[in-house]
Amino acid sequence: MEFVEVTKGQFTRLLHPYPTFLVTCAGRSGEANVITIAWLIPVSVRPPLLTMAVRRERYSYGLIVESGEFVVHVVPFDRAREVLFCGRRSGRDVDKIAALEMESVPGRVVKAPVLPKVGVAFLECRLQQEVEAGDHVLFIAEVVAAYARPGFIKDGVRDLEEVLPLLHVGGNRFTTTVTEIVEPSV
Ligand SMILES: Cc1cc2nc3c(=O)[nH]c(=O)nc-3n(C[C@H](O)[C@H](O)[C@H](O)COP(=O)(O)O)c2cc1C
């Protein structure tokens, strides 16, 4: 079998599609922002921890370090436009929450804002640790509150027919899943 060589700088392209999230944060004096994040995974159940990779250059980086808090929003496929906007524009130049006319309310536990009309599930997080990782920083954070719209979870798993997931294909492209599900026995 012949394989096609991929430059090491493009290795991340081989891992797509990534579930993609909107993450809100606010600085100490209340300035709120929202950033698109695809590099985010759970890393522990007890205690509940997740990690996300954020470039130091992002406006959100400083806000999260300053406040130690952020809120991960699971967003549906039909929010691709907002997700691309928040992933291409910086809060340094534009108030993204206002520009997209997104309603925002305070978090249940954290002070970072929650976008109840845009998100379908929410993970309020408190920063635990910052780990240097090349050109990104890994934020390891504890999930201090988690909630979802009714119907998001059915029989203990996500109901993909209720809310289609948003997956980043690469560049400006997004996709979603087909509703065919397999559950192999092993
Ligand atoms: C689909 C997509 C996924 C992204 N994922 C990440 C990510 O995981 N980490 C990161 O630092 N930036 C990521 N970005 C880039 C930031 O969202 C982008 O630089 C944003 O404008 C930063 O906003 P801020 O300066 O307001 O914080 C992503 C962008 C897109 C479009």
Short mmCIF file of N, CA and C and ligand atoms in Angstrom, two decimals, residues 16 18-21 25 33-40 52-63 83-94 96 135-137 166-174, ligand 1:
data_model
loop_
_atom_site.label_atom_id
_atom_site.label_comp_id
_atom_site.label_asym_id
_atom_site.label_seq_id
_atom_site.Cartn_x
_atom_site.Cartn_y
_atom_site.Cartn_z
N HIS A 16 -9.17 15.53 11.98
CA HIS A 16 -10.52 16.08 11.80
C HIS A 16 -11.51 14.97 11.46
N TYR A 18 -13.38 17.64 14.22
CA TYR A 18 -13.39 17.87 15.66
C TYR A 18 -14.74 18.45 16.09
N PRO A 19 -15.33 17.92 17.17
CA PRO A 19 -16.46 18.65 17.77
C PRO A 19 -15.95 20.04 18.13
N THR A 20 -16.75 21.04 17.89
CA THR A 20 -16.28 22.42 18.07
C THR A 20 -17.23 23.18 18.98
N PHE A 21 -16.66 23.96 19.87
CA PHE A 21 -17.41 24.58 20.96
C PHE A 21 -17.24 26.09 20.98
N CYS A 25 -15.81 33.70 28.41
CA CYS A 25 -14.96 34.05 29.54
C CYS A 25 -15.16 35.53 29.83
N ASN A 33 -16.16 37.81 26.67
CA ASN A 33 -15.73 37.43 25.31
C ASN A 33 -16.16 35.99 25.04
N VAL A 34 -16.14 35.65 23.75
CA VAL A 34 -16.45 34.27 23.35
C VAL A 34 -15.46 33.87 22.26
N ILE A 35 -14.91 32.66 22.40
CA ILE A 35 -13.90 32.13 21.47
C ILE A 35 -14.34 30.74 20.99
N THR A 36 -14.01 30.44 19.75
CA THR A 36 -14.28 29.10 19.20
C THR A 36 -13.11 28.19 19.54
N ILE A 37 -13.41 27.02 20.06
CA ILE A 37 -12.37 26.07 20.47
C ILE A 37 -12.72 24.67 19.96
N ALA A 38 -11.77 24.06 19.24
CA ALA A 38 -11.97 22.69 18.78
C ALA A 38 -11.07 21.70 19.56
N TRP A 39 -9.99 22.21 20.07
CA TRP A 39 -9.05 21.31 20.76
C TRP A 39 -9.41 21.24 22.25
N LEU A 40 -10.40 20.43 22.54
CA LEU A 40 -10.94 20.32 23.90
C LEU A 40 -11.36 18.88 24.15
N MET A 52 -8.31 22.16 27.46
CA MET A 52 -8.41 22.78 26.14
C MET A 52 -7.11 23.51 25.83
N ALA A 53 -6.75 23.50 24.56
CA ALA A 53 -5.51 24.12 24.12
C ALA A 53 -5.83 25.50 23.57
N VAL A 54 -5.20 26.51 24.15
CA VAL A 54 -5.45 27.89 23.74
C VAL A 54 -4.12 28.57 23.45
N ARG A 55 -4.04 29.24 22.34
CA ARG A 55 -2.84 30.01 22.02
C ARG A 55 -2.77 31.23 22.92
N ARG A 56 -1.56 31.51 23.38
CA ARG A 56 -1.34 32.65 24.25
C ARG A 56 -1.76 33.98 23.62
N GLU A 57 -1.69 34.06 22.29
CA GLU A 57 -2.01 35.31 21.58
C GLU A 57 -3.51 35.64 21.64
N ARG A 58 -4.36 34.64 21.92
CA ARG A 58 -5.81 34.91 21.92
C ARG A 58 -6.16 35.90 23.03
N TYR A 59 -7.08 36.79 22.74
CA TYR A 59 -7.59 37.72 23.75
C TYR A 59 -8.16 36.92 24.92
N SER A 60 -8.83 35.81 24.61
CA SER A 60 -9.46 34.98 25.65
C SER A 60 -8.43 34.41 26.63
N TYR A 61 -7.22 34.16 26.15
CA TYR A 61 -6.19 33.57 27.02
C TYR A 61 -6.02 34.41 28.29
N GLY A 62 -5.80 35.72 28.10
CA GLY A 62 -5.58 36.61 29.25
C GLY A 62 -6.80 36.69 30.15
N LEU A 63 -7.99 36.70 29.55
CA LEU A 63 -9.22 36.79 30.36
C LEU A 63 -9.37 35.56 31.24
N VAL A 83 -20.12 30.26 15.05
CA VAL A 83 -18.88 29.62 15.49
C VAL A 83 -17.71 30.08 14.62
N LEU A 84 -17.95 30.19 13.32
CA LEU A 84 -16.87 30.66 12.44
C LEU A 84 -16.53 32.12 12.76
N PHE A 85 -17.54 32.93 12.97
CA PHE A 85 -17.32 34.34 13.31
C PHE A 85 -16.46 34.46 14.58
N CYS A 86 -16.83 33.69 15.60
CA CYS A 86 -16.09 33.77 16.88
C CYS A 86 -14.70 33.15 16.78
N GLY A 87 -14.47 32.37 15.72
CA GLY A 87 -13.18 31.75 15.50
C GLY A 87 -12.30 32.52 14.52
N ARG A 88 -12.86 33.57 13.93
CA ARG A 88 -12.07 34.36 12.97
C ARG A 88 -11.90 35.80 13.43
N ARG A 89 -12.69 36.25 14.38
CA ARG A 89 -12.62 37.63 14.86
C ARG A 89 -12.17 37.63 16.32
N SER A 90 -11.41 38.64 16.69
CA SER A 90 -10.92 38.71 18.08
C SER A 90 -11.74 39.69 18.89
N GLY A 91 -11.94 39.34 20.15
CA GLY A 91 -12.61 40.23 21.10
C GLY A 91 -11.83 41.51 21.36
N ARG A 92 -10.57 41.54 20.93
CA ARG A 92 -9.79 42.78 21.03
C ARG A 92 -10.37 43.85 20.10
N ASP A 93 -10.96 43.40 18.98
CA ASP A 93 -11.42 44.33 17.94
C ASP A 93 -12.94 44.47 17.90
N VAL A 94 -13.66 43.46 18.37
CA VAL A 94 -15.11 43.49 18.23
C VAL A 94 -15.74 42.80 19.45
N LYS A 96 -18.00 40.40 20.28
CA LYS A 96 -18.65 39.35 19.48
C LYS A 96 -20.05 39.02 20.00
N ASP A 135 3.12 25.74 20.93
CA ASP A 135 2.56 27.07 20.65
C ASP A 135 1.18 27.27 21.28
N HIS A 136 0.71 26.31 22.07
CA HIS A 136 -0.54 26.46 22.81
C HIS A 136 -0.27 26.26 24.31
N VAL A 137 -1.24 26.66 25.10
CA VAL A 137 -1.19 26.37 26.54
C VAL A 137 -2.37 25.45 26.81
N LEU A 166 -22.02 19.83 15.90
CA LEU A 166 -21.22 20.66 14.99
C LEU A 166 -19.79 20.14 14.98
N LEU A 167 -19.30 19.79 13.81
CA LEU A 167 -17.95 19.24 13.66
C LEU A 167 -17.17 20.08 12.66
N HIS A 168 -15.94 20.42 13.03
CA HIS A 168 -15.09 21.21 12.13
C HIS A 168 -14.33 20.28 11.20
N VAL A 169 -14.49 20.51 9.90
CA VAL A 169 -13.83 19.67 8.89
C VAL A 169 -12.42 20.18 8.60
N GLY A 170 -12.24 21.52 8.71
CA GLY A 170 -10.97 22.17 8.35
C GLY A 170 -11.30 23.45 7.61
N GLY A 171 -10.41 24.43 7.66
CA GLY A 171 -10.68 25.70 6.99
C GLY A 171 -11.96 26.31 7.53
N ASN A 172 -12.84 26.72 6.61
CA ASN A 172 -14.11 27.32 7.04
C ASN A 172 -15.26 26.32 6.96
N ARG A 173 -14.93 25.01 6.87
CA ARG A 173 -15.97 24.00 6.63
C ARG A 173 -16.37 23.23 7.88
N PHE A 174 -17.67 22.99 7.96
CA PHE A 174 -18.23 22.23 9.09
C PHE A 174 -19.12 21.13 8.56
C1 LIG B 1 -13.20 25.88 13.92
C2 LIG B 1 -12.19 26.64 14.74
C3 LIG B 1 -11.58 26.03 15.84
C4 LIG B 1 -10.65 26.72 16.64
N1 LIG B 1 -10.07 26.08 17.70
C5 LIG B 1 -9.15 26.75 18.46
C6 LIG B 1 -8.52 26.11 19.56
O1 LIG B 1 -8.80 24.95 19.90
N2 LIG B 1 -7.60 26.82 20.27
C7 LIG B 1 -7.28 28.12 19.97
O2 LIG B 1 -6.43 28.73 20.64
N3 LIG B 1 -7.87 28.75 18.92
C8 LIG B 1 -8.79 28.09 18.16
N4 LIG B 1 -9.38 28.72 17.10
C9 LIG B 1 -9.01 30.13 16.80
C10 LIG B 1 -9.73 31.14 17.71
O3 LIG B 1 -11.08 30.82 17.88
C11 LIG B 1 -9.58 32.53 17.05
O4 LIG B 1 -8.22 32.90 16.96
C12 LIG B 1 -10.38 33.62 17.75
O5 LIG B 1 -10.51 34.71 16.87
C13 LIG B 1 -9.74 34.09 19.04
O6 LIG B 1 -10.62 34.98 19.65
P1 LIG B 1 -10.17 35.98 20.84
O7 LIG B 1 -8.95 36.73 20.35
O8 LIG B 1 -11.37 36.85 20.99
O9 LIG B 1 -9.89 35.15 22.05
C14 LIG B 1 -10.32 28.05 16.32
C15 LIG B 1 -10.93 28.67 15.20
C16 LIG B 1 -11.87 27.98 14.45
C17 LIG B 1 -12.53 28.66 13.27
#
